[in-house]
Every structure is written in structure tokens, then in C-alpha cells.
Amino acid sequence: MSIPGKATAVSTHNYFQQHPAIGTATVPNLGWHISQAGFGSYRVTTGQKHHEQALRQALLSGINLIDTSSNYG
């Protein structure tokens, strides 16, 4: 999955105008608005339909914080 462009303070603010029920935080010095809940993608595999559906549902629900780290802790 690819989304063109990049995050900006304006674009992330506008994103949450479409998702007013989602709690947000602002990244200091960047002004990006991020969802307070995120999607952890540890062990999520490309090509697994249920993994792709879970990520898609998170994005459609207003989640814009995607943790792609393979190591937590």
C-alpha cells in the first residue's frame, strides 16, 4: 500500500477534521497531529489478506500512527 505525499501539520490537521471522535496529540517541533492510538505492525506480513484488512480498517477509522518497528522495548 502506498500513499503519495508526506505528512505535514496542515495535512494531518485536515485528516482529523474527517475523524473528530479520534483523540489526537501533536508532535512537538513538527506540528503533526497523530492519533493517540496506533497500529502496531510487528509480525504483519505483506500478502496476508487479514493483515491488509486490519491496516486498512485502522486507517479508515482515523488511526494515522503506524508503528513499523520489528523490536519493541
CSV table of N, CA and C in Angstrom, one decimal:
chain,number,residue,atom,x,y,z
A,1,MET,N,0.9,-1.2,0.0
A,1,MET,CA,0.0,0.0,0.0
A,1,MET,C,0.9,1.2,0.0
A,2,SER,N,0.6,2.2,-0.8
A,2,SER,CA,1.4,3.4,-0.9
A,2,SER,C,0.5,4.6,-0.9
A,3,ILE,N,0.8,5.6,-0.1
A,3,ILE,CA,0.1,6.9,-0.1
A,3,ILE,C,1.0,8.0,-0.6
A,4,PRO,N,0.6,8.7,-1.7
A,4,PRO,CA,1.5,9.7,-2.2
A,4,PRO,C,1.6,10.9,-1.2
A,5,GLY,N,2.7,11.6,-1.3
A,5,GLY,CA,2.9,12.8,-0.5
A,5,GLY,C,3.6,12.5,0.8
A,6,LYS,N,3.5,13.4,1.8
A,6,LYS,CA,4.1,13.2,3.1
A,6,LYS,C,3.3,14.0,4.1
A,7,ALA,N,3.5,13.6,5.4
A,7,ALA,CA,2.8,14.3,6.5
A,7,ALA,C,3.2,15.7,6.6
A,8,THR,N,2.3,16.6,6.9
A,8,THR,CA,2.5,18.0,7.2
A,8,THR,C,1.6,18.4,8.3
A,9,ALA,N,1.9,19.5,9.0
A,9,ALA,CA,1.0,19.9,10.0
A,9,ALA,C,-0.4,20.2,9.5
A,10,VAL,N,-0.5,20.8,8.3
A,10,VAL,CA,-1.8,21.1,7.7
A,10,VAL,C,-2.5,19.8,7.3
A,11,SER,N,-1.8,18.9,6.6
A,11,SER,CA,-2.5,17.7,6.1
A,11,SER,C,-3.0,16.8,7.3
A,12,THR,N,-2.2,16.7,8.3
A,12,THR,CA,-2.6,15.9,9.5
A,12,THR,C,-3.8,16.5,10.2
A,13,HIS,N,-3.8,17.8,10.3
A,13,HIS,CA,-4.9,18.5,10.9
A,13,HIS,C,-6.2,18.3,10.1
A,14,ASN,N,-6.0,18.4,8.7
A,14,ASN,CA,-7.2,18.2,7.9
A,14,ASN,C,-7.7,16.7,8.0
A,15,TYR,N,-6.8,15.8,8.1
A,15,TYR,CA,-7.1,14.4,8.2
A,15,TYR,C,-8.1,14.2,9.4
A,16,PHE,N,-7.8,14.8,10.5
A,16,PHE,CA,-8.6,14.7,11.7
A,16,PHE,C,-9.9,15.5,11.7
A,17,GLN,N,-10.0,16.4,10.8
A,17,GLN,CA,-11.3,17.0,10.6
A,17,GLN,C,-12.3,16.0,10.1
A,18,GLN,N,-11.9,15.0,9.4
A,18,GLN,CA,-12.7,13.9,8.9
A,18,GLN,C,-13.0,12.8,10.0
A,19,HIS,N,-12.2,12.9,11.1
A,19,HIS,CA,-12.3,11.9,12.2
A,19,HIS,C,-12.4,12.6,13.5
A,20,PRO,N,-13.4,13.4,13.8
A,20,PRO,CA,-13.5,14.2,15.0
A,20,PRO,C,-13.5,13.4,16.3
A,21,ALA,N,-13.9,12.1,16.3
A,21,ALA,CA,-14.0,11.4,17.5
A,21,ALA,C,-12.7,10.8,18.0
A,22,ILE,N,-11.7,10.8,17.1
A,22,ILE,CA,-10.4,10.3,17.5
A,22,ILE,C,-9.6,11.2,18.3
A,23,GLY,N,-9.0,10.7,19.4
A,23,GLY,CA,-8.2,11.6,20.3
A,23,GLY,C,-6.8,11.7,19.6
A,24,THR,N,-6.3,12.9,19.7
A,24,THR,CA,-5.0,13.2,19.0
A,24,THR,C,-4.0,13.8,19.9
A,25,ALA,N,-2.8,13.8,19.5
A,25,ALA,CA,-1.7,14.5,20.1
A,25,ALA,C,-0.9,15.3,19.0
A,26,THR,N,-0.1,16.2,19.4
A,26,THR,CA,0.7,17.0,18.4
A,26,THR,C,2.2,16.7,18.7
A,27,VAL,N,2.9,16.4,17.6
A,27,VAL,CA,4.3,16.1,17.7
A,27,VAL,C,5.0,17.5,17.8
A,28,PRO,N,5.8,17.7,19.0
A,28,PRO,CA,6.5,18.9,19.2
A,28,PRO,C,7.5,19.2,18.0
A,29,ASN,N,7.6,20.5,17.7
A,29,ASN,CA,8.5,21.0,16.7
A,29,ASN,C,8.1,20.7,15.3
A,30,LEU,N,7.2,19.8,15.1
A,30,LEU,CA,6.7,19.4,13.7
A,30,LEU,C,5.3,19.9,13.5
A,31,GLY,N,4.5,19.9,14.5
A,31,GLY,CA,3.1,20.3,14.4
A,31,GLY,C,2.2,19.2,13.8
A,32,TRP,N,2.7,18.0,13.6
A,32,TRP,CA,1.9,16.9,13.1
A,32,TRP,C,0.9,16.5,14.1
A,33,HIS,N,-0.3,16.2,13.7
A,33,HIS,CA,-1.4,15.7,14.5
A,33,HIS,C,-1.3,14.2,14.3
A,34,ILE,N,-1.3,13.4,15.4
A,34,ILE,CA,-1.2,12.0,15.4
A,34,ILE,C,-2.3,11.4,16.3
A,35,SER,N,-2.8,10.2,15.9
A,35,SER,CA,-3.8,9.6,16.7
A,35,SER,C,-3.2,9.1,18.0
A,36,GLN,N,-4.0,9.1,19.1
A,36,GLN,CA,-3.5,8.7,20.4
A,36,GLN,C,-3.3,7.2,20.4
A,37,ALA,N,-4.1,6.5,19.6
A,37,ALA,CA,-4.0,5.0,19.4
A,37,ALA,C,-3.2,4.8,18.1
A,38,GLY,N,-2.5,3.7,18.1
A,38,GLY,CA,-1.7,3.4,16.9
A,38,GLY,C,-2.0,2.0,16.4
A,39,PHE,N,-1.4,1.7,15.3
A,39,PHE,CA,-1.4,0.3,14.7
A,39,PHE,C,0.0,-0.3,14.8
A,40,GLY,N,0.1,-1.3,15.6
A,40,GLY,CA,1.4,-2.0,15.7
A,40,GLY,C,1.5,-3.0,14.6
A,41,SER,N,2.6,-3.0,13.8
A,41,SER,CA,2.7,-3.9,12.7
A,41,SER,C,3.7,-5.0,12.8
A,42,TYR,N,4.1,-5.2,14.1
A,42,TYR,CA,5.1,-6.3,14.3
A,42,TYR,C,4.4,-7.6,13.9
A,43,ARG,N,5.1,-8.4,13.1
A,43,ARG,CA,4.6,-9.6,12.6
A,43,ARG,C,3.4,-9.5,11.6
A,44,VAL,N,3.2,-8.3,11.1
A,44,VAL,CA,2.2,-8.2,10.0
A,44,VAL,C,3.0,-8.5,8.7
A,45,THR,N,2.4,-9.3,7.9
A,45,THR,CA,3.0,-9.8,6.7
A,45,THR,C,2.3,-9.3,5.4
A,46,THR,N,3.1,-8.8,4.4
A,46,THR,CA,2.6,-8.4,3.1
A,46,THR,C,2.0,-9.6,2.5
A,47,GLY,N,0.8,-9.4,1.9
A,47,GLY,CA,0.2,-10.5,1.2
A,47,GLY,C,-0.8,-11.3,2.0
A,48,GLN,N,-0.9,-11.1,3.3
A,48,GLN,CA,-1.8,-11.7,4.2
A,48,GLN,C,-3.1,-10.8,4.2
A,49,LYS,N,-4.2,-11.3,3.6
A,49,LYS,CA,-5.4,-10.5,3.4
A,49,LYS,C,-5.9,-9.9,4.7
A,50,HIS,N,-5.9,-10.7,5.8
A,50,HIS,CA,-6.4,-10.2,7.1
A,50,HIS,C,-5.5,-9.1,7.7
A,51,HIS,N,-4.2,-9.2,7.4
A,51,HIS,CA,-3.3,-8.1,7.9
A,51,HIS,C,-3.6,-6.9,7.1
A,52,GLU,N,-3.8,-7.0,5.8
A,52,GLU,CA,-4.0,-5.8,5.0
A,52,GLU,C,-5.4,-5.2,5.4
A,53,GLN,N,-6.4,-6.0,5.6
A,53,GLN,CA,-7.7,-5.5,6.0
A,53,GLN,C,-7.6,-4.8,7.4
A,54,ALA,N,-6.9,-5.3,8.3
A,54,ALA,CA,-6.7,-4.7,9.6
A,54,ALA,C,-6.1,-3.3,9.5
A,55,LEU,N,-5.0,-3.2,8.7
A,55,LEU,CA,-4.4,-1.9,8.5
A,55,LEU,C,-5.3,-0.9,7.8
A,56,ARG,N,-6.0,-1.4,6.7
A,56,ARG,CA,-7.0,-0.6,6.0
A,56,ARG,C,-8.1,0.0,7.0
A,57,GLN,N,-8.6,-0.9,7.8
A,57,GLN,CA,-9.6,-0.5,8.8
A,57,GLN,C,-9.1,0.5,9.8
A,58,ALA,N,-7.9,0.3,10.2
A,58,ALA,CA,-7.3,1.3,11.1
A,58,ALA,C,-7.2,2.7,10.5
A,59,LEU,N,-6.7,2.7,9.2
A,59,LEU,CA,-6.6,4.0,8.5
A,59,LEU,C,-8.0,4.6,8.3
A,60,LEU,N,-9.0,3.8,7.9
A,60,LEU,CA,-10.3,4.3,7.6
A,60,LEU,C,-11.0,4.8,8.9
A,61,SER,N,-10.6,4.3,10.0
A,61,SER,CA,-11.1,4.7,11.3
A,61,SER,C,-10.5,5.9,11.9
A,62,GLY,N,-9.4,6.4,11.3
A,62,GLY,CA,-8.8,7.6,11.8
A,62,GLY,C,-7.4,7.4,12.5
A,63,ILE,N,-6.9,6.2,12.5
A,63,ILE,CA,-5.6,5.9,13.0
A,63,ILE,C,-4.6,6.4,12.0
A,64,ASN,N,-3.6,7.2,12.4
A,64,ASN,CA,-2.6,7.6,11.4
A,64,ASN,C,-1.2,7.3,12.0
A,65,LEU,N,-1.1,6.7,13.2
A,65,LEU,CA,0.2,6.4,13.8
A,65,LEU,C,0.4,4.9,13.5
A,66,ILE,N,1.4,4.6,12.6
A,66,ILE,CA,1.7,3.2,12.3
A,66,ILE,C,3.1,2.9,12.8
A,67,ASP,N,3.2,2.0,13.7
A,67,ASP,CA,4.4,1.6,14.3
A,67,ASP,C,5.0,0.4,13.4
A,68,THR,N,6.1,0.6,12.8
A,68,THR,CA,6.7,-0.4,11.9
A,68,THR,C,7.9,-1.1,12.5
A,69,SER,N,8.2,-0.8,13.7
A,69,SER,CA,9.4,-1.4,14.4
A,69,SER,C,9.3,-2.9,14.5
A,70,SER,N,10.3,-3.6,14.2
A,70,SER,CA,10.4,-5.0,14.5
A,70,SER,C,10.8,-5.4,15.9
A,71,ASN,N,11.2,-4.4,16.6
A,71,ASN,CA,11.6,-4.6,18.0
A,71,ASN,C,11.0,-3.6,18.9
A,72,TYR,N,10.2,-4.1,19.9
A,72,TYR,CA,9.6,-3.2,20.9
A,72,TYR,C,10.3,-3.4,22.2
A,73,GLY,N,10.6,-2.2,22.8
A,73,GLY,CA,11.1,-2.3,24.2
A,73,GLY,C,12.4,-1.6,24.4
